[in-house]
CSV table of C-alpha atoms in Angstrom, one decimal:
chain,number,residue,atom,x,y,z
N,1,MET,CA,-0.3,15.4,-6.6
N,2,VAL,CA,-3.9,16.6,-6.9
N,3,LEU,CA,-5.8,15.8,-10.1
N,4,MET,CA,-9.2,17.4,-10.6
N,5,ASN,CA,-12.2,16.9,-12.8
N,6,ALA,CA,-14.8,19.5,-13.4
N,7,SER,CA,-16.5,19.2,-10.0
N,8,PRO,CA,-14.8,19.5,-6.6
N,9,ALA,CA,-16.8,16.4,-5.5
N,10,THR,CA,-14.8,14.3,-8.0
N,11,THR,CA,-11.3,15.5,-6.9
N,12,LEU,CA,-8.8,12.7,-6.8
N,13,ASN,CA,-5.9,13.2,-4.5
N,14,ILE,CA,-2.9,10.8,-4.6
N,15,ARG,CA,-0.7,10.9,-1.6
N,16,LEU,CA,2.1,8.9,0.1
N,17,ALA,CA,0.6,6.3,2.5
N,18,THR,CA,1.9,6.3,6.1
N,19,PRO,CA,1.7,3.7,8.8
N,20,PRO,CA,-1.7,5.0,10.1
N,21,ASP,CA,-3.1,4.1,6.7
N,22,LEU,CA,-2.3,0.4,7.3
N,23,PRO,CA,-6.0,-0.7,7.7
N,24,VAL,CA,-6.9,1.0,4.4
N,25,LEU,CA,-3.9,-0.7,2.6
N,26,LYS,CA,-5.0,-4.0,4.0
N,27,ARG,CA,-8.6,-3.6,2.9
N,28,LEU,CA,-7.5,-2.6,-0.6
N,29,LEU,CA,-4.8,-5.4,-0.9
N,30,LYS,CA,-6.9,-8.3,0.4
N,31,PRO,CA,-9.0,-8.8,-2.8
N,32,LEU,CA,-5.9,-8.6,-5.0
N,33,ILE,CA,-4.1,-11.3,-2.9
N,34,ALA,CA,-7.3,-13.3,-2.8
N,35,GLU,CA,-7.3,-13.3,-6.6
N,36,SER,CA,-3.7,-14.4,-6.7
N,37,LEU,CA,-4.1,-17.2,-4.2
N,38,GLY,CA,-7.5,-18.4,-5.3
N,39,SER,CA,-10.1,-19.7,-2.8
N,40,GLN,CA,-8.5,-19.5,0.7
N,41,PRO,CA,-9.9,-19.1,4.2
N,42,ASP,CA,-10.4,-15.4,5.2
N,43,ASN,CA,-7.9,-15.7,8.1
N,44,LEU,CA,-5.2,-17.0,5.8
N,45,LEU,CA,-5.7,-14.0,3.5
N,46,ASP,CA,-5.5,-11.7,6.4
N,47,GLU,CA,-2.3,-13.3,7.5
N,48,VAL,CA,-0.7,-13.0,4.0
N,49,VAL,CA,-1.7,-9.3,3.7
N,50,THR,CA,-0.3,-8.6,7.2
N,51,THR,CA,2.9,-10.4,6.4
N,52,ASN,CA,3.3,-8.5,3.1
N,53,LEU,CA,2.8,-5.1,4.9
N,54,LYS,CA,4.9,-5.9,8.0
N,55,PRO,CA,8.1,-4.2,6.7
N,56,PHE,CA,6.1,-1.1,5.9
N,57,GLU,CA,4.4,-1.1,9.3
N,58,GLN,CA,7.8,-1.3,11.0
N,59,GLY,CA,9.3,1.4,8.8
N,60,GLN,CA,11.8,-1.0,7.3
N,61,SER,CA,10.5,-1.1,3.7
N,62,LEU,CA,12.0,0.6,0.6
N,63,THR,CA,8.6,0.3,-1.0
N,64,ARG,CA,6.6,3.4,-1.2
N,65,PHE,CA,2.8,3.0,-1.0
N,66,PHE,CA,0.4,5.6,-2.5
N,67,LEU,CA,-3.3,6.0,-1.8
N,68,ALA,CA,-5.9,7.5,-4.2
N,69,LEU,CA,-8.6,9.4,-2.4
N,70,LYS,CA,-11.9,10.8,-3.7
N,71,GLY,CA,-12.6,13.3,-1.0
N,72,LYS,CA,-11.7,11.4,2.1
N,73,MET,CA,-12.7,8.0,0.6
N,74,PRO,CA,-9.7,5.7,-0.3
N,75,VAL,CA,-10.5,4.3,-3.7
N,76,GLY,CA,-7.1,2.8,-4.8
N,77,MET,CA,-3.5,2.2,-4.2
N,78,VAL,CA,-0.2,1.5,-5.9
N,79,SER,CA,3.3,0.7,-4.6
N,80,VAL,CA,6.8,1.4,-6.1
N,81,THR,CA,10.0,-0.4,-5.0
N,82,PRO,CA,13.4,0.7,-6.2
N,83,GLN,CA,15.5,-2.1,-7.6
N,84,PRO,CA,19.3,-2.4,-8.5
N,85,GLN,CA,20.6,-1.1,-11.8
N,86,ARG,CA,18.3,1.9,-12.1
N,87,GLN,CA,15.2,-0.1,-12.1
N,88,ALA,CA,11.9,0.0,-10.2
N,89,GLU,CA,9.0,-2.4,-9.7
N,90,ILE,CA,5.4,-1.3,-9.6
N,91,ASN,CA,3.1,-3.5,-7.5
N,92,SER,CA,-0.3,-3.7,-6.0
N,93,LEU,CA,-2.1,-1.3,-8.4
N,94,VAL,CA,-5.6,-1.7,-7.0
N,95,VAL,CA,-8.8,0.3,-7.6
N,96,ASP,CA,-12.0,-0.3,-5.7
N,97,PRO,CA,-14.5,-1.9,-8.1
N,98,ALA,CA,-17.0,1.0,-7.6
N,99,TYR,CA,-14.3,3.4,-9.0
N,100,ARG,CA,-13.0,1.5,-11.9
N,101,SER,CA,-13.2,2.9,-15.5
N,102,GLN,CA,-13.0,6.4,-14.1
N,103,GLY,CA,-9.2,7.0,-14.7
N,104,VAL,CA,-8.1,6.2,-11.1
N,105,GLY,CA,-5.9,3.3,-12.2
N,106,SER,CA,-4.3,5.4,-15.0
N,107,LYS,CA,-3.6,8.2,-12.5
N,108,LEU,CA,-2.1,5.8,-10.0
N,109,LEU,CA,0.1,4.3,-12.7
N,110,LEU,CA,1.3,7.8,-13.8
N,111,LYS,CA,2.1,8.6,-10.1
N,112,ALA,CA,4.1,5.3,-9.7
N,113,GLU,CA,6.0,6.0,-12.9
N,114,ALA,CA,6.9,9.5,-11.8
N,115,VAL,CA,8.1,8.2,-8.5
N,116,ALA,CA,10.2,5.5,-10.3
N,117,ARG,CA,11.8,8.3,-12.4
N,118,GLU,CA,12.5,10.4,-9.2
N,119,LEU,CA,14.2,7.3,-7.8
N,120,GLY,CA,16.4,7.2,-10.9
N,121,ALA,CA,14.8,4.2,-12.6
N,122,ARG,CA,15.3,3.9,-16.4
N,123,LEU,CA,13.4,0.6,-16.5
N,124,VAL,CA,10.1,-0.2,-14.8
N,125,HIS,CA,8.7,-3.7,-14.4
N,126,LEU,CA,5.5,-5.1,-13.1
N,127,SER,CA,3.4,-8.2,-13.2
N,128,ALA,CA,-0.1,-8.3,-14.4
N,129,LYS,CA,-2.8,-10.9,-14.7
N,130,ILE,CA,-3.5,-11.9,-18.3
N,131,HIS,CA,-6.9,-10.1,-18.3
N,132,ARG,CA,-5.3,-6.9,-17.2
N,133,ARG,CA,-2.3,-6.8,-19.5
N,134,SER,CA,-4.0,-4.7,-22.1
N,135,PHE,CA,-4.4,-1.9,-19.6
N,136,TYR,CA,-0.6,-1.7,-19.2
N,137,MET,CA,0.2,-2.4,-22.9
N,138,GLN,CA,-2.0,0.5,-23.9
N,139,ARG,CA,0.3,2.6,-21.7
N,140,GLY,CA,3.6,1.5,-23.3
N,141,TYR,CA,4.5,-1.6,-21.4
N,142,LYS,CA,5.8,-4.6,-23.4
N,143,PRO,CA,5.5,-8.3,-22.4
N,144,VAL,CA,8.7,-10.2,-21.6
N,145,ASN,CA,9.4,-13.9,-21.3
N,146,ALA,CA,8.0,-14.4,-17.8
N,147,PRO,CA,4.3,-15.3,-17.9
N,148,GLN,CA,3.0,-12.1,-16.2
N,149,ALA,CA,5.9,-9.7,-16.5
N,150,LEU,CA,5.7,-6.4,-18.4
N,151,LEU,CA,8.5,-3.8,-18.9
N,152,ARG,CA,8.6,-0.1,-19.8
N,153,TYR,CA,11.8,1.8,-20.6
N,154,GLY,CA,12.6,5.3,-19.6
């Protein structure tokens, strides 16, 4: 999927990540995991990121990772995991702070939703920190009983 603004310099390309993209995925995921875990030593964060990506690295993951690139610069990512009963889970929507508020997150979410539909999902769920919930709710997600869970139907 290629999305373009007025200038070729601002072209945003979203593509399926492959194992050679692992260092980029790790770089993008590390701040998200750090936010979830709180203050932790850098080597522990690296270990958690590596552990989370190990099935992907080994080609044993059902999760599909997508990278957003402005030119050749990776600026964001998202992942989609198929779930039983025609559901999918969207995880790890991350946008580099320098590229936030430019529509990158919205375009990544649209890509993740399209992939979820391609996988046959009728229900999409995700978790979001309280300060990011409005981003998802503006896009049709509804809070459910779990503290950080949000759902979107069909």
